[in-house]
Amino acid sequence: MEQPEDYPYNPTKRKRYRSDEADEEFQAGPLTRYQQRPLPNVSRPLNAGAVDTSLAYPIPLNRTAKELVALIFTPEYGDRPHRSDWFTVGLEDQAAFHAVLANAALHLHELRAPRSASSKESELAVFYHHLALTKTRTSLQDFLNSGKGHPTRERERKLLQLIGSVSGMVCWADNSASAEQWQIHREGLLQLIRLRKRGLDGLPNHLRCTVSWVELRGALMRDVKPLFPLPTAWVQQYMSDRRRAMSDSQVFADGMNRVGQVRIAWRNRFPDDQNPQWLELFEDLVLLAPLVDADLASSSAGSGMEHLRDLPVWTNTLIHRALSLERPMATDAEVDDASEFGKAQGSSGQDESVVMAEACRLAMLLFLAPVWRA
C-alpha cells in the first residue's frame, strides 16, 4: 500500500512572486488583446478579490493572470473538484502554473462563447499552454542531463515538478476534447512516474490525488480503464463514507432490500452468474447515494449542488472501480484501438448476461457522472 509522505520541495530555491508583481514577458501577444475584451457574465466579477495576495506564486501575475486565478476560485469554475490539490501542484513549478492558467483560460473561453462551434482551444489558452510545454521540455531536458551525479533529493524535486506539469497537460487535453493528446500526455505521465524508484508510492498526497484525478476524468469521458490505482486517501475516505452510510439503520435496511430484489431477479434470470462484479458496485452505490441527499439537507440554503462539489469523493472510487471492470464486449471507445477484437466479438455473439452486465455498468457511470462532474 502506498504511503504518502511530506514533499521535500523547498520554495526558497526559486524566485517566488507576489500577486502584485508582473513582468513584460506576460504582457505581450494575446494577453493585451484579452485584457481589452469584456468579461463574461458570471455571478460576480472575476477580479472580485479572489486572488490570495499572501501566496508566493511561481510566475509574476499580470492583470490577465490575476483574472484567471480569480476565476478558478469562483463557484462557476468547472474544475473545482480537488482544487486544493491541483492548485497546490501548480504553485510548486512555473510550467505547472502555466498549465493551471491554460486550463482556466479554456474555461473562460467557454463562459464567453458557450455555444460557439469553434475550437475549444482559445488563443489565450494556447498561449499559456505553449508556455507550459516550452518550460516542461526545458525542465525535462535538464532532468535527463543531470545524471546520477546530482543530489538525489534535487533530482526527486525536479521529477515531482515534471509529474505535476504533465498532469496539468493531461487535464488540458481533456478540457480541449483532444483524445489523441490525452493519450499522449497520459502515457508521458506514466513514463515519468516509472522513472521514480518508488513509482506512485510516497508521492505527496496533493500530487498523488492530482495524478489520479486528471486521469480519471479523461478515462470516464472515453470509458477506458485507468492506468493508475486508487490513491490511499480516496480509499480511506470511501471506507469512512461507507461506514457513515451503514450507521443509518433505516437507510441501510432500505438499501439492502433494493439490492436484494435486484440480486434475486438476476440469479433467476442468469443462474450461472450468481455474483456479477457490477452488482457489488451497485450495492455500494445504493448505500452511498443517500449521502448526497443528507449533505444537501445539511448545506446552507440556496447552495445546492455547489456545496457538494468538494464532498462526494466516494464517487471517484466507484467510477474508478466501474471503469476497471473486465469488459468482454468491446465498447465503442475500444474498437478503434482493437478493431480485430471488435470484429470478432460482435454484440450478437455475446452471452446475454455479459451484455446486461455491461449495460448495468454503463448505467451506473451515467448515474454518477452528473454528481461527479457537477
Coordinates of C-alpha atoms in Angstrom, one line a residue:
M1 CA 0.0 0.0 0.0
E2 CA 1.4 3.4 -1.0
Q3 CA 2.3 5.7 1.9
P4 CA 2.2 9.4 1.0
E5 CA 4.9 11.4 2.7
D6 CA 5.9 15.1 3.0
Y7 CA 7.1 16.6 -0.2
P8 CA 10.8 17.8 0.2
Y9 CA 10.1 20.8 -2.1
N10 CA 11.9 23.9 -1.0
P11 CA 10.2 27.1 -2.3
T12 CA 13.3 29.2 -1.5
K13 CA 15.3 27.6 -4.3
R14 CA 13.4 29.5 -6.9
K15 CA 12.4 33.1 -7.0
R16 CA 8.8 33.5 -5.9
Y17 CA 6.5 36.3 -6.9
R18 CA 3.8 38.2 -5.1
S19 CA 0.4 38.5 -6.8
D20 CA 1.0 42.2 -7.5
E21 CA 4.2 41.6 -9.5
A22 CA 4.3 41.2 -13.3
D23 CA 6.9 41.4 -16.0
E24 CA 7.0 42.2 -19.7
E25 CA 7.1 38.5 -20.8
F26 CA 3.5 38.1 -20.0
Q27 CA 2.2 41.4 -21.2
A28 CA 2.6 40.9 -25.0
G29 CA 0.7 39.0 -27.6
P30 CA -2.8 37.7 -27.0
L31 CA -2.8 38.9 -23.3
T32 CA -3.1 42.5 -24.3
R33 CA -6.0 41.8 -26.6
Y34 CA -7.8 39.7 -24.0
Q35 CA -7.3 42.5 -21.4
Q36 CA -9.4 44.8 -23.7
R37 CA -12.3 42.4 -24.1
P38 CA -15.4 42.5 -21.8
L39 CA -15.5 39.9 -19.1
P40 CA -18.2 37.1 -19.3
N41 CA -21.4 37.3 -17.4
V42 CA -20.9 35.4 -14.2
S43 CA -22.4 35.9 -10.8
R44 CA -19.6 38.0 -9.5
P45 CA -16.7 40.0 -11.1
L46 CA -13.7 37.8 -12.0
N47 CA -11.4 40.3 -10.2
A48 CA -13.5 40.4 -7.0
G49 CA -10.7 39.9 -4.6
A50 CA -10.4 36.1 -5.1
V51 CA -6.6 36.3 -5.6
D52 CA -4.8 35.4 -2.4
T53 CA -2.1 38.0 -2.1
S54 CA -0.3 36.1 0.7
L55 CA 0.7 33.2 -1.6
A56 CA 4.1 33.0 -3.3
Y57 CA 3.4 32.4 -7.0
P58 CA 6.0 30.8 -9.3
I59 CA 5.4 33.4 -12.0
P60 CA 4.7 37.1 -12.0
L61 CA 1.0 37.8 -12.3
N62 CA -0.2 40.5 -14.6
R63 CA -3.9 41.5 -14.9
T64 CA -4.9 38.7 -17.1
A65 CA -3.3 36.0 -14.9
K66 CA -4.9 37.5 -11.8
E67 CA -8.3 37.3 -13.5
L68 CA -7.7 33.7 -14.4
V69 CA -6.7 32.9 -10.8
A70 CA -9.8 34.7 -9.6
L71 CA -11.9 32.7 -12.0
I72 CA -10.5 29.5 -10.5
F73 CA -11.9 30.4 -7.1
T74 CA -15.5 31.3 -8.3
P75 CA -18.4 28.9 -8.0
E76 CA -18.8 28.8 -11.8
Y77 CA -15.4 27.2 -12.3
G78 CA -15.8 23.7 -13.8
D79 CA -12.6 22.1 -12.4
R80 CA -13.4 22.8 -8.8
P81 CA -13.1 19.1 -7.5
H82 CA -9.7 18.6 -5.9
R83 CA -8.9 22.3 -6.5
S84 CA -6.8 22.4 -3.3
D85 CA -4.7 19.5 -4.6
W86 CA -4.1 20.7 -8.2
F87 CA -3.7 24.3 -7.4
T88 CA -1.0 23.4 -4.8
V89 CA 0.7 21.4 -7.5
G90 CA 0.6 24.5 -9.8
L91 CA 2.2 26.7 -7.1
E92 CA 5.2 24.4 -7.0
D93 CA 6.6 25.0 -10.5
Q94 CA 6.4 27.5 -13.3
A95 CA 5.4 25.1 -16.0
A96 CA 2.7 23.6 -13.8
F97 CA 1.3 27.0 -13.0
H98 CA 1.2 27.9 -16.7
A99 CA -0.8 24.7 -17.2
V100 CA -3.2 25.8 -14.5
L101 CA -3.7 29.1 -16.3
A102 CA -4.1 27.4 -19.6
N103 CA -7.0 25.3 -18.2
A104 CA -8.5 28.4 -16.6
A105 CA -8.3 30.2 -20.0
L106 CA -10.2 27.3 -21.6
H107 CA -13.0 27.7 -19.1
L108 CA -13.0 31.4 -19.6
H109 CA -13.5 30.8 -23.3
E110 CA -16.4 28.6 -22.5
L111 CA -18.0 31.3 -20.4
R112 CA -17.6 33.9 -23.2
A113 CA -18.8 31.7 -26.0
P114 CA -20.8 28.8 -24.5
R115 CA -22.5 27.9 -27.8
S116 CA -19.5 28.5 -30.1
A117 CA -18.9 25.8 -32.6
S118 CA -15.3 26.9 -32.9
S119 CA -12.3 25.1 -31.4
K120 CA -12.3 25.0 -27.6
E121 CA -8.7 26.0 -27.6
S122 CA -8.8 29.8 -27.3
E123 CA -5.9 32.0 -28.3
L124 CA -5.2 32.9 -24.6
A125 CA -5.4 29.2 -23.6
V126 CA -3.0 28.2 -26.3
F127 CA -0.6 31.0 -25.3
Y128 CA -0.4 29.6 -21.7
H129 CA -0.3 26.0 -22.9
H130 CA 2.6 26.8 -25.2
L131 CA 4.5 28.4 -22.2
A132 CA 3.8 25.3 -20.2
L133 CA 5.0 23.0 -22.9
T134 CA 8.2 25.0 -23.5
K135 CA 9.1 25.1 -19.9
T136 CA 8.3 21.4 -19.4
R137 CA 10.6 20.5 -22.3
T138 CA 13.4 22.6 -20.8
S139 CA 12.9 21.0 -17.4
L140 CA 12.8 17.5 -18.8
Q141 CA 16.0 18.0 -20.7
D142 CA 17.6 19.5 -17.6
F143 CA 16.5 16.5 -15.6
L144 CA 17.7 13.9 -18.1
N145 CA 21.1 15.7 -18.4
S146 CA 21.6 16.0 -14.7
G147 CA 22.5 12.3 -14.3
K148 CA 23.2 10.4 -11.2
G149 CA 26.0 12.9 -10.2
H150 CA 23.4 15.3 -8.9
P151 CA 22.0 15.0 -5.4
T152 CA 19.2 12.5 -5.1
R153 CA 17.0 15.0 -3.3
E154 CA 17.3 17.6 -6.1
R155 CA 16.6 15.1 -8.8
E156 CA 13.5 14.0 -6.9
R157 CA 12.3 17.6 -6.6
K158 CA 12.7 18.1 -10.4
L159 CA 10.9 14.9 -11.2
L160 CA 8.0 15.7 -9.0
Q161 CA 7.7 19.1 -10.6
L162 CA 7.6 17.4 -14.0
I163 CA 4.9 15.0 -12.9
G164 CA 2.9 18.0 -11.7
S165 CA 3.4 19.8 -15.0
V166 CA 2.4 16.9 -17.2
S167 CA -0.7 16.3 -15.0
G168 CA -1.8 19.8 -16.0
M169 CA -1.4 18.8 -19.7
V170 CA -3.5 15.7 -19.2
C171 CA -6.2 17.9 -17.8
W172 CA -5.7 20.4 -20.7
A173 CA -6.2 17.6 -23.3
D174 CA -9.4 16.5 -21.6
N175 CA -10.7 20.1 -21.4
S176 CA -10.0 20.7 -25.0
A177 CA -11.6 17.4 -26.0
S178 CA -8.5 16.1 -27.7
A179 CA -8.5 12.3 -27.3
E180 CA -5.2 11.9 -29.1
Q181 CA -3.4 14.5 -26.9
W182 CA -4.9 13.0 -23.8
Q183 CA -3.5 9.6 -24.7
I184 CA -0.1 11.1 -25.4
H185 CA 0.1 13.1 -22.2
R186 CA -1.2 10.3 -20.1
E187 CA 1.5 8.0 -21.5
G188 CA 4.1 10.7 -20.7
L189 CA 2.8 10.9 -17.2
L190 CA 3.1 7.2 -16.8
Q191 CA 6.7 7.2 -18.1
L192 CA 7.7 9.9 -15.6
I193 CA 6.2 8.0 -12.7
R194 CA 8.2 4.9 -13.8
L195 CA 11.4 7.0 -13.5
R196 CA 10.8 7.1 -9.8
K197 CA 12.2 4.0 -8.0
R198 CA 9.1 4.0 -5.8
G199 CA 6.6 4.8 -8.6
L200 CA 3.5 6.3 -7.1
D201 CA 4.4 5.2 -3.6
G202 CA 5.5 8.2 -1.4
L203 CA 4.2 10.9 -3.7
P204 CA 2.9 13.9 -1.7
N205 CA -0.8 13.5 -1.2
H206 CA -1.8 16.5 -3.2
L207 CA 0.2 15.4 -6.2
R208 CA -0.9 11.8 -5.8
C209 CA -4.6 12.8 -5.9
T210 CA -4.0 15.2 -8.8
V211 CA -2.4 12.4 -10.9
S212 CA -5.4 10.1 -10.4
W213 CA -8.0 12.9 -10.8
V214 CA -6.7 14.2 -14.1
E215 CA -6.6 10.6 -15.5
L216 CA -9.9 9.6 -14.1
R217 CA -11.8 12.5 -15.7
G218 CA -10.5 11.7 -19.1
A219 CA -11.0 7.9 -18.6
L220 CA -14.6 8.5 -17.7
M221 CA -15.2 10.6 -20.8
R222 CA -13.7 7.9 -23.0
D223 CA -14.8 4.8 -21.0
V224 CA -11.3 3.4 -20.8
K225 CA -9.6 1.6 -17.9
P226 CA -7.4 3.8 -15.6
L227 CA -3.7 3.1 -15.6
F228 CA -3.1 4.3 -12.1
P229 CA -4.5 2.6 -9.0
L230 CA -6.7 4.4 -6.5
P231 CA -4.9 6.7 -4.1
T232 CA -4.8 5.6 -0.4
A233 CA -6.5 8.8 0.6
W234 CA -9.5 8.1 -1.6
V235 CA -9.9 4.5 -0.4
Q236 CA -9.8 5.6 3.2
Q237 CA -12.4 8.3 2.6
Y238 CA -14.5 5.8 0.7
M239 CA -14.5 3.3 3.6
S240 CA -15.3 6.1 6.0
D241 CA -18.2 7.3 3.9
R242 CA -19.4 3.7 3.6
R243 CA -19.4 3.3 7.4
R244 CA -21.3 6.5 7.7
A245 CA -23.9 5.3 5.3
M246 CA -24.3 2.0 7.2
S247 CA -24.6 3.7 10.5
D248 CA -28.2 4.8 9.5
S249 CA -30.0 1.6 10.1
Q250 CA -33.1 2.6 8.2
V251 CA -31.2 3.8 5.1
F252 CA -29.1 0.6 5.3
A253 CA -32.1 -1.6 5.5
D254 CA -33.9 0.1 2.6
G255 CA -30.8 -0.1 0.5
M256 CA -30.1 -3.8 1.2
N257 CA -33.8 -4.5 0.4
R258 CA -33.4 -2.9 -3.0
V259 CA -30.2 -4.7 -3.7
G260 CA -31.7 -8.0 -2.6
Q261 CA -34.5 -7.7 -5.1
V262 CA -32.1 -7.0 -7.9
R263 CA -29.9 -9.8 -6.9
I264 CA -32.8 -12.3 -6.8
A265 CA -34.0 -11.2 -10.2
W266 CA -30.5 -11.5 -11.7
R267 CA -30.0 -15.0 -10.2
N268 CA -33.3 -16.2 -11.5
R269 CA -32.5 -14.9 -15.0
F270 CA -28.9 -16.0 -15.0
P271 CA -28.4 -18.9 -12.7
D272 CA -24.8 -19.5 -14.0
D273 CA -23.8 -16.0 -13.0
Q274 CA -24.6 -15.7 -9.3
N275 CA -22.2 -12.9 -8.2
P276 CA -21.6 -10.4 -11.0
Q277 CA -19.0 -7.8 -10.3
W278 CA -21.3 -4.9 -11.3
L279 CA -23.7 -5.9 -8.5
E280 CA -21.0 -5.3 -5.9
L281 CA -20.7 -1.8 -7.1
F282 CA -24.4 -1.3 -7.3
E283 CA -24.7 -2.3 -3.6
D284 CA -22.2 0.4 -2.6
L285 CA -23.9 2.9 -4.9
V286 CA -27.3 2.2 -3.2
L287 CA -25.6 2.7 0.2
L288 CA -23.7 5.8 -0.6
A289 CA -26.1 7.8 -2.9
P290 CA -28.3 8.8 0.1
L291 CA -25.3 10.7 1.5
V292 CA -25.8 13.3 -1.3
D293 CA -29.3 14.0 -0.1
A294 CA -28.1 14.1 3.5
D295 CA -25.3 16.5 2.7
L296 CA -27.7 18.7 0.6
A297 CA -30.1 18.8 3.6
S298 CA -27.3 20.0 5.9
S299 CA -25.9 22.6 3.5
S300 CA -26.8 26.3 3.7
A301 CA -29.9 27.4 2.0
G302 CA -29.5 28.0 -1.8
S303 CA -26.1 26.4 -2.1
G304 CA -27.5 23.3 -3.7
M305 CA -25.1 21.1 -5.6
E306 CA -22.4 23.8 -5.3
H307 CA -22.0 22.7 -1.7
L308 CA -21.2 19.2 -2.8
R309 CA -18.6 19.8 -5.4
D310 CA -15.8 19.0 -3.0
L311 CA -17.7 16.4 -0.9
P312 CA -18.6 13.2 -2.8
V313 CA -15.0 11.8 -3.0
W314 CA -16.6 8.4 -2.9
T315 CA -17.7 8.8 -6.5
N316 CA -14.0 8.8 -7.5
T317 CA -13.6 5.3 -6.1
L318 CA -16.9 4.0 -7.6
I319 CA -16.2 5.4 -11.0
H320 CA -12.6 4.0 -10.9
R321 CA -13.9 0.6 -10.0
A322 CA -16.6 0.7 -12.7
L323 CA -14.1 1.7 -15.4
S324 CA -11.7 -1.1 -14.2
L325 CA -14.2 -3.9 -14.5
E326 CA -13.5 -6.6 -17.2
R327 CA -15.4 -6.0 -20.3
P328 CA -15.6 -9.0 -22.6
M329 CA -17.7 -6.9 -25.0
A330 CA -15.8 -4.3 -27.0
T331 CA -17.1 -0.8 -26.4
D332 CA -17.1 2.0 -29.0
A333 CA -14.1 3.6 -27.3
E334 CA -12.1 0.4 -27.6
V335 CA -12.9 -0.7 -31.1
D336 CA -10.6 1.9 -32.7
D337 CA -7.7 0.5 -30.7
A338 CA -8.7 -3.1 -31.1
S339 CA -10.5 -3.4 -34.4
E340 CA -9.9 -7.1 -34.8
F341 CA -11.4 -7.7 -31.4
G342 CA -14.4 -5.6 -32.3
K343 CA -14.9 -7.7 -35.5
A344 CA -14.6 -11.0 -33.7
Q345 CA -16.8 -10.1 -30.8
G346 CA -20.0 -8.6 -32.2
S347 CA -22.7 -8.0 -29.7
S348 CA -24.8 -10.7 -31.4
G349 CA -22.4 -13.3 -30.3
Q350 CA -22.3 -12.2 -26.7
D351 CA -23.9 -14.1 -23.8
E352 CA -27.0 -12.3 -22.7
S353 CA -25.7 -11.9 -19.1
V354 CA -22.5 -10.3 -20.4
V355 CA -24.5 -7.7 -22.4
M356 CA -26.7 -7.0 -19.4
A357 CA -23.8 -6.6 -17.1
E358 CA -22.2 -4.1 -19.5
A359 CA -25.4 -2.2 -19.7
C360 CA -25.6 -2.0 -15.9
R361 CA -22.0 -0.9 -15.6
L362 CA -22.7 1.9 -18.1
A363 CA -25.9 2.9 -16.3
M364 CA -24.0 3.3 -13.0
L365 CA -21.5 5.6 -14.8
L366 CA -24.2 7.7 -16.3
F367 CA -25.9 8.0 -12.9
L368 CA -22.6 9.0 -11.2
A369 CA -21.3 11.4 -13.8
P370 CA -23.6 14.4 -13.1
V371 CA -22.7 14.2 -9.4
W372 CA -19.0 13.8 -10.0
R373 CA -18.8 16.5 -12.7
A374 CA -21.2 18.9 -11.0

